[in-house]
Coordinates of C-alpha atoms and ligand atoms in Angstrom, one line a residue:
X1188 CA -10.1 6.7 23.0
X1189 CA -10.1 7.4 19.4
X1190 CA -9.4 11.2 18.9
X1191 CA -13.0 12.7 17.1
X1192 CA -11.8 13.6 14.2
X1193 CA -10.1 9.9 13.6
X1194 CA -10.2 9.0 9.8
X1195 CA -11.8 5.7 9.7
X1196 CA -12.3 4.2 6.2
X1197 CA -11.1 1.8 3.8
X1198 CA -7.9 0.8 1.0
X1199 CA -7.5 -0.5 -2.8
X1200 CA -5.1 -0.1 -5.7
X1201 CA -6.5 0.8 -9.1
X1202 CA -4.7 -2.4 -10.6
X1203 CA -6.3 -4.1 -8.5
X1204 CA -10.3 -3.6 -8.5
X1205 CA -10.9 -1.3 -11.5
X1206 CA -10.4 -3.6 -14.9
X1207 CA -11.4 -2.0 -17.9
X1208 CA -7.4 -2.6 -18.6
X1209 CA -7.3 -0.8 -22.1
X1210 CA -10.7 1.1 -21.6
X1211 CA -10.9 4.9 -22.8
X1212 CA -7.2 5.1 -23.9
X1213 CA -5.4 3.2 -21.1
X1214 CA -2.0 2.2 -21.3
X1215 CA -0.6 -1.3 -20.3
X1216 CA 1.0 -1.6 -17.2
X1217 CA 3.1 -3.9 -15.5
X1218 CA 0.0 -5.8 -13.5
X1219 CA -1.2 -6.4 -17.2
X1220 CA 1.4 -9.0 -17.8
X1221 CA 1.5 -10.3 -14.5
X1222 CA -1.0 -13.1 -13.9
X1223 CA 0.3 -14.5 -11.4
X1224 CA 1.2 -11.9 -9.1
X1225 CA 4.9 -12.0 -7.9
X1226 CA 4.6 -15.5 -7.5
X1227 CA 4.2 -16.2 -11.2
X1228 CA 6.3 -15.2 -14.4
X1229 CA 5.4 -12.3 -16.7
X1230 CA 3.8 -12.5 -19.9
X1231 CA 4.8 -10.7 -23.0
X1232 CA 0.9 -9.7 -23.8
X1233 CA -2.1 -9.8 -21.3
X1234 CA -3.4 -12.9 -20.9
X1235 CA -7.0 -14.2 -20.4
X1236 CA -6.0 -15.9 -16.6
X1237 CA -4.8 -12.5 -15.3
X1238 CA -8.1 -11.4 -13.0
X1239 CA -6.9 -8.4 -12.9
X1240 CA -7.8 -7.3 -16.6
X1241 CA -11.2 -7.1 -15.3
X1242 CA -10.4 -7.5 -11.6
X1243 CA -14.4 -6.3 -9.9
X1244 CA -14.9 -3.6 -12.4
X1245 CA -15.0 -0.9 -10.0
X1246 CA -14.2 1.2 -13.1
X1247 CA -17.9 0.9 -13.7
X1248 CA -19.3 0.2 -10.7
X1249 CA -17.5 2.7 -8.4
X1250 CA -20.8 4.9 -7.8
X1251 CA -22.4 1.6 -6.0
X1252 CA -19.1 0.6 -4.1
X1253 CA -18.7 4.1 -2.9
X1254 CA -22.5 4.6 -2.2
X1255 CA -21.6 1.4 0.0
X1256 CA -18.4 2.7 1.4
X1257 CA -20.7 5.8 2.5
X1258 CA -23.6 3.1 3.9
X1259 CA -20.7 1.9 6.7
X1260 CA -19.8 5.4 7.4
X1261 CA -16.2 6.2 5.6
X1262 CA -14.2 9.2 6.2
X1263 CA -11.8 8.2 3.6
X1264 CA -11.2 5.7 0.9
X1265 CA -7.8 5.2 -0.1
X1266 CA -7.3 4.3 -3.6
X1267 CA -4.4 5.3 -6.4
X1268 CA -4.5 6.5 -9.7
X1269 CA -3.3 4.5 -12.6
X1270 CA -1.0 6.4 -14.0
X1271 CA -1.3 4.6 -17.0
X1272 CA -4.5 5.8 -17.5
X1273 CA -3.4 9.4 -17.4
X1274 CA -0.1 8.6 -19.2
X1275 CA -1.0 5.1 -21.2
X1276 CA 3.0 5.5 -22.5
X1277 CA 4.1 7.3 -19.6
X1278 CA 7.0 9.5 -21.6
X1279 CA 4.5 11.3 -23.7
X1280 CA 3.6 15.0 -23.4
X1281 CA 0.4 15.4 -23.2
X1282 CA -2.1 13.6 -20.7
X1283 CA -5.4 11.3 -21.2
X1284 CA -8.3 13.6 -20.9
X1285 CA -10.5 10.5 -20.4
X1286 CA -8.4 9.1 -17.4
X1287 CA -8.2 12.4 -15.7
X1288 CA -12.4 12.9 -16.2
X1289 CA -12.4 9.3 -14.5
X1290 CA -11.0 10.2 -11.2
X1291 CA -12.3 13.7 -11.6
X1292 CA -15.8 11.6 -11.4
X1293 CA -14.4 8.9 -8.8
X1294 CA -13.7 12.1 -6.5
X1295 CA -17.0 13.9 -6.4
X1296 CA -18.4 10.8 -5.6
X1297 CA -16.9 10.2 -2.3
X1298 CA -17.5 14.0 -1.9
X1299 CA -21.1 13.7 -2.5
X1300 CA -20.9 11.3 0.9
X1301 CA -18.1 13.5 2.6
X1302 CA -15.8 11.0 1.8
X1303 CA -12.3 12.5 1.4
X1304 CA -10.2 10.8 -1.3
X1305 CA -6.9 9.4 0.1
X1306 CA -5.0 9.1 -3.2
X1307 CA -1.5 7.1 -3.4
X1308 CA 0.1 8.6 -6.8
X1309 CA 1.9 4.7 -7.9
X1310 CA 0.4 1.3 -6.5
X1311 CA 2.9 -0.9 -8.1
X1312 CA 1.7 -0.1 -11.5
X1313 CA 4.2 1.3 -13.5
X1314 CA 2.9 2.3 -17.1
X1315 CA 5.0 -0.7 -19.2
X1316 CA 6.5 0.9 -21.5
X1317 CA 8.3 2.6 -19.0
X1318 CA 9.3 -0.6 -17.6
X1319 CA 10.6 -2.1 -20.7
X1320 CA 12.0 0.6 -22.3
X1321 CA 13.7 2.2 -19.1
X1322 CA 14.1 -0.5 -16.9
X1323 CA 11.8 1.3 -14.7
X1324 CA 12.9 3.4 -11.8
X1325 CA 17.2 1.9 -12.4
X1326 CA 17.1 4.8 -15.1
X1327 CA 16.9 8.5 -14.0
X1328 CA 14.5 9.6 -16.3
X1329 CA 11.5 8.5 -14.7
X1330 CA 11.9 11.4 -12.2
X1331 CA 11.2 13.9 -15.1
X1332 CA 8.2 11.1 -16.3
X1333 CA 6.7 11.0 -12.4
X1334 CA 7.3 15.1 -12.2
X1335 CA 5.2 15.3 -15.5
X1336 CA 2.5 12.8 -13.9
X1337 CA 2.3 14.7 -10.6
X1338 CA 2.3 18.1 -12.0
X1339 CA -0.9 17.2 -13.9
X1340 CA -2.7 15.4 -11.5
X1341 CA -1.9 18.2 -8.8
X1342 CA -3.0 20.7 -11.0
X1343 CA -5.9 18.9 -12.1
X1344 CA -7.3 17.4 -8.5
X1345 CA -5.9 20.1 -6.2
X1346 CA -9.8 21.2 -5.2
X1347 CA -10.6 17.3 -4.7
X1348 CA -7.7 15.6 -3.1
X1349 CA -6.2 16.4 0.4
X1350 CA -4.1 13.7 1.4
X1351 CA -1.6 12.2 -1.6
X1352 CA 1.0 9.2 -0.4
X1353 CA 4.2 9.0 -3.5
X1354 CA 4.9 5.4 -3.6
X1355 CA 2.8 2.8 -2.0
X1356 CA 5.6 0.4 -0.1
X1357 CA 8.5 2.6 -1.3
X1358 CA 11.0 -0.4 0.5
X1359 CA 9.2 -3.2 -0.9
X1360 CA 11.5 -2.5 -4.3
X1361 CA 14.7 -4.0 -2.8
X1362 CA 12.6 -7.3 -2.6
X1363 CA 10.5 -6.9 -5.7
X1364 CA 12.4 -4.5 -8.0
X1365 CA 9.6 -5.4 -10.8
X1366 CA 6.0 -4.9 -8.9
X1367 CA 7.5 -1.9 -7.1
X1368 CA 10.3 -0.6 -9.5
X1369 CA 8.8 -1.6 -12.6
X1370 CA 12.4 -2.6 -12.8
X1371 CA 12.2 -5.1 -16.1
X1372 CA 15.7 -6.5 -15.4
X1373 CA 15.4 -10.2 -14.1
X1374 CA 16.0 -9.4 -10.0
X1375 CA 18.7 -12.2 -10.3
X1376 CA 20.6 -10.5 -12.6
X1377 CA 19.7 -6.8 -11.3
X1378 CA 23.0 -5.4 -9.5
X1379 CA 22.9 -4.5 -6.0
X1380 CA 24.3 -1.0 -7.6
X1381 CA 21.5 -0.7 -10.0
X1382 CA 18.7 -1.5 -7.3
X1383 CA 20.4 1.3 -5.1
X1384 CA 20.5 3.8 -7.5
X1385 CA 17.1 2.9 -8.8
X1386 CA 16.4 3.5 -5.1
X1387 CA 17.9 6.8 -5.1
X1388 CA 15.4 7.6 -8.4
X1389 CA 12.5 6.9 -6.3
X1390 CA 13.6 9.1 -2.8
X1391 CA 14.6 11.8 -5.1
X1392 CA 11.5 11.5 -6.9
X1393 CA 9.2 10.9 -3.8
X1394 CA 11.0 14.3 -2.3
X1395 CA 10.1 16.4 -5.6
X1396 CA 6.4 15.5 -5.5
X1397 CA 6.7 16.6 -1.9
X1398 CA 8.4 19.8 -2.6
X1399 CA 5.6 20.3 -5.5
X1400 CA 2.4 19.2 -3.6
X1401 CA 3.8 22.2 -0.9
X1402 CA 4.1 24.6 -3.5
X1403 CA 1.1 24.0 -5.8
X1404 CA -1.1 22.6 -2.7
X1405 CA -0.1 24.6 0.2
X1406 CA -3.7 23.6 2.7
X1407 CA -2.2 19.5 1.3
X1408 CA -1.2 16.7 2.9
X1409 CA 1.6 14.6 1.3
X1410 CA 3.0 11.5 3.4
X1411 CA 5.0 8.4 1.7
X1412 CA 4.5 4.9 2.5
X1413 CA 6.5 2.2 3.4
X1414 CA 5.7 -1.4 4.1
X1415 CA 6.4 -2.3 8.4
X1416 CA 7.3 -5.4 9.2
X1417 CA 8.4 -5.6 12.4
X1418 CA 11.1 -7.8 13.3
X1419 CA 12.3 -9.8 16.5
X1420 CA 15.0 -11.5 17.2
X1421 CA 14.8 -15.0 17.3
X1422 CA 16.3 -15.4 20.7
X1423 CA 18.0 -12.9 23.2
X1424 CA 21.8 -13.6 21.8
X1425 CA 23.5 -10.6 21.0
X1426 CA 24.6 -11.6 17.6
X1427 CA 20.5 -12.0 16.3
X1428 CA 19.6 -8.4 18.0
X1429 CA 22.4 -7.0 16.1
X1430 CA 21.1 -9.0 13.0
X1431 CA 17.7 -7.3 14.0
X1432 CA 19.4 -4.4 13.2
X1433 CA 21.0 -4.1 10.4
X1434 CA 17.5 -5.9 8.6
X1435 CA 15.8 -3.1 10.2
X1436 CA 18.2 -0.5 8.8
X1437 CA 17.5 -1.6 4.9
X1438 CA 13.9 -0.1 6.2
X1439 CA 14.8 2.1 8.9
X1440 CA 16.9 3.9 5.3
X1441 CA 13.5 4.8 3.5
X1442 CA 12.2 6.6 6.7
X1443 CA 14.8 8.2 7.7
X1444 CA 15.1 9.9 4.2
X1445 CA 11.7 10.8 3.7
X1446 CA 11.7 12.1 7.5
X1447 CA 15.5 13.1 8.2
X1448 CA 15.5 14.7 4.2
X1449 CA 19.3 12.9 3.8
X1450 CA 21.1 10.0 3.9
X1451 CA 21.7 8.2 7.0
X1452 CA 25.7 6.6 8.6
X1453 CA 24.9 3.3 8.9
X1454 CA 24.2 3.3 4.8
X1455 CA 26.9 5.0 3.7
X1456 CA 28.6 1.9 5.8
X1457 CA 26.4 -0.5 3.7
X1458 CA 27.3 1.1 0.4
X1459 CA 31.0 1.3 1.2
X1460 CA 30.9 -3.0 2.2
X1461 CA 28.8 -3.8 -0.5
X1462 CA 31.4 -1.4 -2.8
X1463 CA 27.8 0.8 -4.4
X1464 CA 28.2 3.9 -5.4
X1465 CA 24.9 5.6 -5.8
X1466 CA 25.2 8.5 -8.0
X1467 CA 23.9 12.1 -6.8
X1468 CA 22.9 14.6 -9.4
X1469 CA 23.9 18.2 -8.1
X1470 CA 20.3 19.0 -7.1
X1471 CA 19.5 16.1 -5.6
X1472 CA 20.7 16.9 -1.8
X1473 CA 18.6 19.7 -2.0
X1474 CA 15.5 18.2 -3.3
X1475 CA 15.8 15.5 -0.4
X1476 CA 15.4 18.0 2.0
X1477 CA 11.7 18.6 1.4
X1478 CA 10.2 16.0 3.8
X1479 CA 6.8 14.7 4.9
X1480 CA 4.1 15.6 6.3
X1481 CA 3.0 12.0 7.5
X1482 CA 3.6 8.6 7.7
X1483 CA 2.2 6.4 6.6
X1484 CA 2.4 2.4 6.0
X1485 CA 1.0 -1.6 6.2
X1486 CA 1.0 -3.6 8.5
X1487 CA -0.4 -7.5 8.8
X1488 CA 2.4 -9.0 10.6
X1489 CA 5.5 -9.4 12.3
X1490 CA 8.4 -11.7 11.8
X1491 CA 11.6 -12.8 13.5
X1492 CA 15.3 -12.6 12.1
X1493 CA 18.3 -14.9 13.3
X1494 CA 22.0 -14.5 13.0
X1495 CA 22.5 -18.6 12.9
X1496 CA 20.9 -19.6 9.2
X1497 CA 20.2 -23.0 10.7
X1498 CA 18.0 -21.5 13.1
X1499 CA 13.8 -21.5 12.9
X1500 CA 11.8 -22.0 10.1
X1501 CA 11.9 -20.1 7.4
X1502 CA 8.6 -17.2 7.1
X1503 CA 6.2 -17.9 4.5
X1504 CA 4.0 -15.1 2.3
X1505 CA 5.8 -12.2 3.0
X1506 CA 8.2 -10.0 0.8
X1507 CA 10.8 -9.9 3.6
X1508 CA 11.7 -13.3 4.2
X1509 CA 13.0 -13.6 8.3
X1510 CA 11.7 -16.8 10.3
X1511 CA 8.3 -17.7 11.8
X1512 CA 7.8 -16.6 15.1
X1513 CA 7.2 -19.8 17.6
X1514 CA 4.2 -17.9 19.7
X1515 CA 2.0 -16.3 16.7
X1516 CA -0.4 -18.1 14.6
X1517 CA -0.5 -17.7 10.9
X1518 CA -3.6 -16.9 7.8
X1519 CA -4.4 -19.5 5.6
X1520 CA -1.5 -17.9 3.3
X1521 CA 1.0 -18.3 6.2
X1522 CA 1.5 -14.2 7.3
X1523 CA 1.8 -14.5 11.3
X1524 CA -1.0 -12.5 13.2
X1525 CA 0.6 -10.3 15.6
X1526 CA -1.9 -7.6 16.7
X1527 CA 0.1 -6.5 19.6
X1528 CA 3.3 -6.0 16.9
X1529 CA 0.9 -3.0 15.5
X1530 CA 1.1 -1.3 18.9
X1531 CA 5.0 -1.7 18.7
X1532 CA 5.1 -0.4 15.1
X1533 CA 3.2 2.7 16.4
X1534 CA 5.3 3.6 19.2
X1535 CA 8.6 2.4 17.3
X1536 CA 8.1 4.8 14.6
X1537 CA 6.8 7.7 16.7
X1538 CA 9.1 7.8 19.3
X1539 CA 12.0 7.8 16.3
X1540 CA 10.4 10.5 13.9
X1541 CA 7.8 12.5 15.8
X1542 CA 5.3 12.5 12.4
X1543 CA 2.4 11.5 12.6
X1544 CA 0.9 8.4 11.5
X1545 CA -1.6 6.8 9.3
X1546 CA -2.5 3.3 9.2
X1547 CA -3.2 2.9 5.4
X1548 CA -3.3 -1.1 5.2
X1549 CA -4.3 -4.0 7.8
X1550 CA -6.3 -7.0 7.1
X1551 CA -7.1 -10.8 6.8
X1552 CA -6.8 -12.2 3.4
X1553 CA -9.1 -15.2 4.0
X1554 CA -11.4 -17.7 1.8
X1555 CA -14.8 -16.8 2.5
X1556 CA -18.1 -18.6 1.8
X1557 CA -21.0 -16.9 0.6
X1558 CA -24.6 -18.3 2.3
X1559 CA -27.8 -17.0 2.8
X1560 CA -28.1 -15.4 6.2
X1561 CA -31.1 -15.1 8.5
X1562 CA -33.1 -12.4 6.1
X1563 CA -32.6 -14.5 3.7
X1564 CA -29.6 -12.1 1.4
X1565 CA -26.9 -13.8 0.9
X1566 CA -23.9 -12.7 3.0
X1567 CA -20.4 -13.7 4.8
X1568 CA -20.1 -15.0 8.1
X1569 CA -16.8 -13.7 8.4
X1570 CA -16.4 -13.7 12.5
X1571 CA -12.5 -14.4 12.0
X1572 CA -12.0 -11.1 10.0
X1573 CA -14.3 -9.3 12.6
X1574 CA -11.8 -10.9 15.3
X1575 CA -8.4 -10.1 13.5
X1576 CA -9.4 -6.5 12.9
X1577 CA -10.7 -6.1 16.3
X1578 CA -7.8 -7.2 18.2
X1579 CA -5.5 -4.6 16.0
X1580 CA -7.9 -2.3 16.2
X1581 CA -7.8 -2.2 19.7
X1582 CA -3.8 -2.0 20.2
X1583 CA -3.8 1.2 17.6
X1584 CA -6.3 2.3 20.7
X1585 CA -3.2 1.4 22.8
X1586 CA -0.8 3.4 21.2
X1587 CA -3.1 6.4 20.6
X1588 CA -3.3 5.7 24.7
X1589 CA 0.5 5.9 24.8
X1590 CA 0.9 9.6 23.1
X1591 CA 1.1 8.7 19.3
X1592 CA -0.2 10.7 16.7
X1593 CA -2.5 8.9 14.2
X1594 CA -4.6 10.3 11.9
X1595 CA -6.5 7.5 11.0
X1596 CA -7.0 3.8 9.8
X1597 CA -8.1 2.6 6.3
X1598 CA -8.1 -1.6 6.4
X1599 CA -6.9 -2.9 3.1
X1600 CA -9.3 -4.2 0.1
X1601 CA -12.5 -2.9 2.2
X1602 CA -14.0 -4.6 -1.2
X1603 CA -12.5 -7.6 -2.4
X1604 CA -10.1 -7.2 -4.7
X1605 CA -7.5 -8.9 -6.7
X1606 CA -4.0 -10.2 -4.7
X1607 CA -1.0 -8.5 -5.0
X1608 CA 1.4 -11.5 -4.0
X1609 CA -1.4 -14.2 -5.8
X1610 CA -3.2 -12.6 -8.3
X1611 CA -6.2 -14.5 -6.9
X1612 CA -9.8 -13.6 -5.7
X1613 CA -10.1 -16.1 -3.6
X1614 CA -8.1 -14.4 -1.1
X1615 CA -10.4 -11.7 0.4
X1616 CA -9.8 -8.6 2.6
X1617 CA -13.4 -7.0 2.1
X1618 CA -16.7 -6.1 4.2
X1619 CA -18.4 -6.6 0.2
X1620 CA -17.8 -9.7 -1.3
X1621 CA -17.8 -9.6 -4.6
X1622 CA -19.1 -12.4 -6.5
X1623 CA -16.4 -13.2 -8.9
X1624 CA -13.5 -16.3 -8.5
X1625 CA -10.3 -17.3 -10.0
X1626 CA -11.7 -19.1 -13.3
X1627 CA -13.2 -15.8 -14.1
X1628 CA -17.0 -16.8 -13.5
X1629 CA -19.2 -14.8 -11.2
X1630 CA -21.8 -11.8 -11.6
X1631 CA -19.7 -9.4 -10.2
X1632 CA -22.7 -8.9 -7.6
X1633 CA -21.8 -7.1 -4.0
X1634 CA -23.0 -8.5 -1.1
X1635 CA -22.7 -6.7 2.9
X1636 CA -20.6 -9.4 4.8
X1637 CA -21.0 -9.5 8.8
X1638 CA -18.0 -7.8 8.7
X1639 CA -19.9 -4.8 6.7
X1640 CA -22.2 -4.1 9.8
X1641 CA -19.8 -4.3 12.0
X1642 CA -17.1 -1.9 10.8
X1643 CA -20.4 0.4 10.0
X1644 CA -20.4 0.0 14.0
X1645 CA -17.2 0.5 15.0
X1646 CA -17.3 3.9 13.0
X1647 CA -20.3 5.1 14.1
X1648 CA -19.1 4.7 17.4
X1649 CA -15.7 5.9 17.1
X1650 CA -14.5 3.0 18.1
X1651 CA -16.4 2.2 21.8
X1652 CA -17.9 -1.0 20.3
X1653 CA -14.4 -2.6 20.2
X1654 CA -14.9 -3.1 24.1
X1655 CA -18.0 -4.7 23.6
X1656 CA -17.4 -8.7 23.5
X1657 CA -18.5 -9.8 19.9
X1658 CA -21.9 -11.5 19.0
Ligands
BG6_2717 C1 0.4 -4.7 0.3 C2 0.1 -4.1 -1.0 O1 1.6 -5.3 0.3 O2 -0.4 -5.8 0.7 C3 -1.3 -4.4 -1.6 O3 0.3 -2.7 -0.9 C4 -1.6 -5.8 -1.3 O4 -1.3 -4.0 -2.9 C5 -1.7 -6.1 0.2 O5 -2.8 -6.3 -1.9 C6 -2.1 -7.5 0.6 O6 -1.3 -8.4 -0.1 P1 -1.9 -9.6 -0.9 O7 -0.8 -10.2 -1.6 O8 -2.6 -10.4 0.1 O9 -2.9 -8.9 -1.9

């Protein structure tokens, strides 16, 4: 049974549903010049193909998408905070006044519901010029820019905002150093040294905003976020579980920092082999010892690793790489569906940390088909996003079974919303389709999928309907 006071709601990124890109003093940022998502190179300017300039415009239409976020019933609603918006430059003194009144508005909307705001301080949208003048988070000013950032939106939201996550997929930089780092270096010529220290930026970093929330939001929540990917090993031979192991200690090393507050053994090994020397700053081993109060991460699949290169085919659509698993079926965009690997995740990370936990991403990015439906308003039938959230639904009802702690669920692009990996629209998460595709035509209309009434269910309920076979 879901615990009453379970957090059910629902997950964006400012980069990618708001628009209004330069709009009341914004700043570029690194999704401005990234059309193509990380599948695509950069551009030196924005460009009229990237949807995300305008993305769906929530920037101007948040009252109605929060109005229907309220309609299914939403605890919370995850979203970040452009920090571009509140520093356009991101090294200059003094903050935005416009950006800040946005959110300050975006906020006491989802209070006038009882919405509370679930706010993740940097969704892979480092201001630019940080980027390109810096080389993002390899240089160790940007802890002094992202102290500045948090200090003022701390100061300025601490009445409105009780749960804040640092990073959004803190581990996700050692595969995309730009999206997550903002890390302008080409990742082939990026050092293993640089990415590591650049890593080191972003803990220390992560730990000061914890150590500030405490101290400047003491009734707070502040967890940090990492992206879980479960792996298994392709076979049972000893040499692919120890394989298993070492892929899940470049993870396991994010974690265990943010929960452990230091360093763990089996990195200083990796640093030592791989001959990186991360550089401490005196302060630093005491800042990392301000820890979490959650965790938190995504999940949408699993994968498999093998020792033997030759071995299984390699995984498609996912940052990690690893090789498909031969019992799981895939999305349309080739990221194996593995509800039961939810359950694991749970367990996995509660048994090791003892935090508790908070599903802040899940999902099917799927093509959908808008028709008319039997009332005559146009609408999704979207019974195979109903089914995949369902079925994971039900194992995070397993875990809760088993004795882990989670505080709640919010499913990823509850409104469609522009791809990370893709850039597209075409690949939708939402229970509101928005009417708006990859050439850049549509009205930018909402509609309720099938999925809309459903999760408005499932809420309601507190989850009971998920034992009800589905209609
Ligand atoms: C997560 C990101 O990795 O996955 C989101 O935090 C992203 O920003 C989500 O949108 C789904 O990935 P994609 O590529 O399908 O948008």
């Amino acid at each position: 049974m879901f615990p009453k006071n379970f957090l059910w709601g629902g997950a964006t990124a400012a980069n990618q549903c708001e628009g209004a890109y330069l709009e009341d003093g914004k700043g570029l940022d690194i999704q401005d010049v990234t059309p193509k998502g990380i599948v695509g190179p950069r551009t030196e300017v924005p460009t009229e193909d990237n949807m995300k300039l305008v993305a769906i415009d929530f920037y101007h239409r948040y009252k109605e998408d929060i109005k229907l976020f309220a309609e299914m019933g939403f605890k919370v609603f995850r979203l970040s905070i452009a920090w571009s918006r509140i520093f356009p430059m991101g090294d200059e003194e003094q903050p935005n006044e416009k950006g800040l009144a946005f959110y300050d508005a975006v906020f006491d909307e989802c209070h006038k519901y009882g919405i509370e705001p679930l706010v993740t301080i940097s969704h892979y949208e480092t201001p630019l010029h940080l980027s390109k003048e810096y080389d993002g988070w390899v240089n160790r000013k940007m802890i002094g820019f992202y102290e500045k950032y948090v200090r003022t939106i701390f100061g300025r939201y601490k009445e409105k905002v009780k749960y804040w996550l640092t990073f959004n997929e803190i581990n996700s930089v050692l595969h995309e150093p730009f999206l997550s780092g903002g890390i302008y270096t080409e990742k082939e010529k990026l050092s293993r040294q640089d990415l590591y220290q650049a890593v080191h930026h972003e803990l220390v970093a992560s730990a000061l905003a914890t150590k500030i929330a405490h101290e400047m939001m003491p009734e707070a929540k502040i967890g940090c976020m990492v992206l879980n990917i479960p792996i298994y090993p392709l076979t049972p031979h000893p040499d692919d579980m120890i394989e298993v192991m070492e892929r899940r200690h470049m993870n396991d090393f994010f974690l265990d920092v943010h929960v452990r507050g230091r360093y763990p053994g089996y990195m200083k090994r990796y640093f030592k082999e791989h001959k990186i020397q991360v550089q401490f700053a005196p302060e630093d081993e005491e800042i990392l010892k301000h820890t979490v109060d959650f965790i938190s991460f995504s999940y949408y699949m699993s994968i498999c690793a093998s020792a033997d290169p030759d071995q299984g085919e390699a995984g498609r659509g996912n940052l990690m790489g690893g090789v498909m698993n031969p019992y799981l079926e895939a999305s349309e965009w080739g990221w194996q569906i593995d509800p039961k690997g939810l359950r694991y995740a749970l367990n996995e990370m509660y048994d090791r940390y003892q935090k508790p936990l908070f599903i802040v991403e899940n999902g099917l990015g799927a093509v959908d088909e808008l028709v008319e439906g039997k009332d005559g308003k146009l609408t999704v039938e979207d019974d195979y996003r109903i089914a995949y959230l369902k079925e994971h639904l039900l194992q995070v009802e397993e875990a809760i079974e088993d004795g882990v702690e989670i505080m709640g669920y919010t499913s990823w692009g509850c409104i469609d919303l522009v791809s990370a990996s893709t850039a597209e629209l075409r690949k939708r998460y939402g229970y509101i389709y928005v009417d708006r595709n990859d050439d850049g035509t549509g009205t930018l209309n909402r509609y309720k999928k099938k999925s809309f009434y459903w999760y408005q269910k499932v809420i309601e309920s507190n989850g009971e309907i998920l034992h009800q076979e589905l209609k």
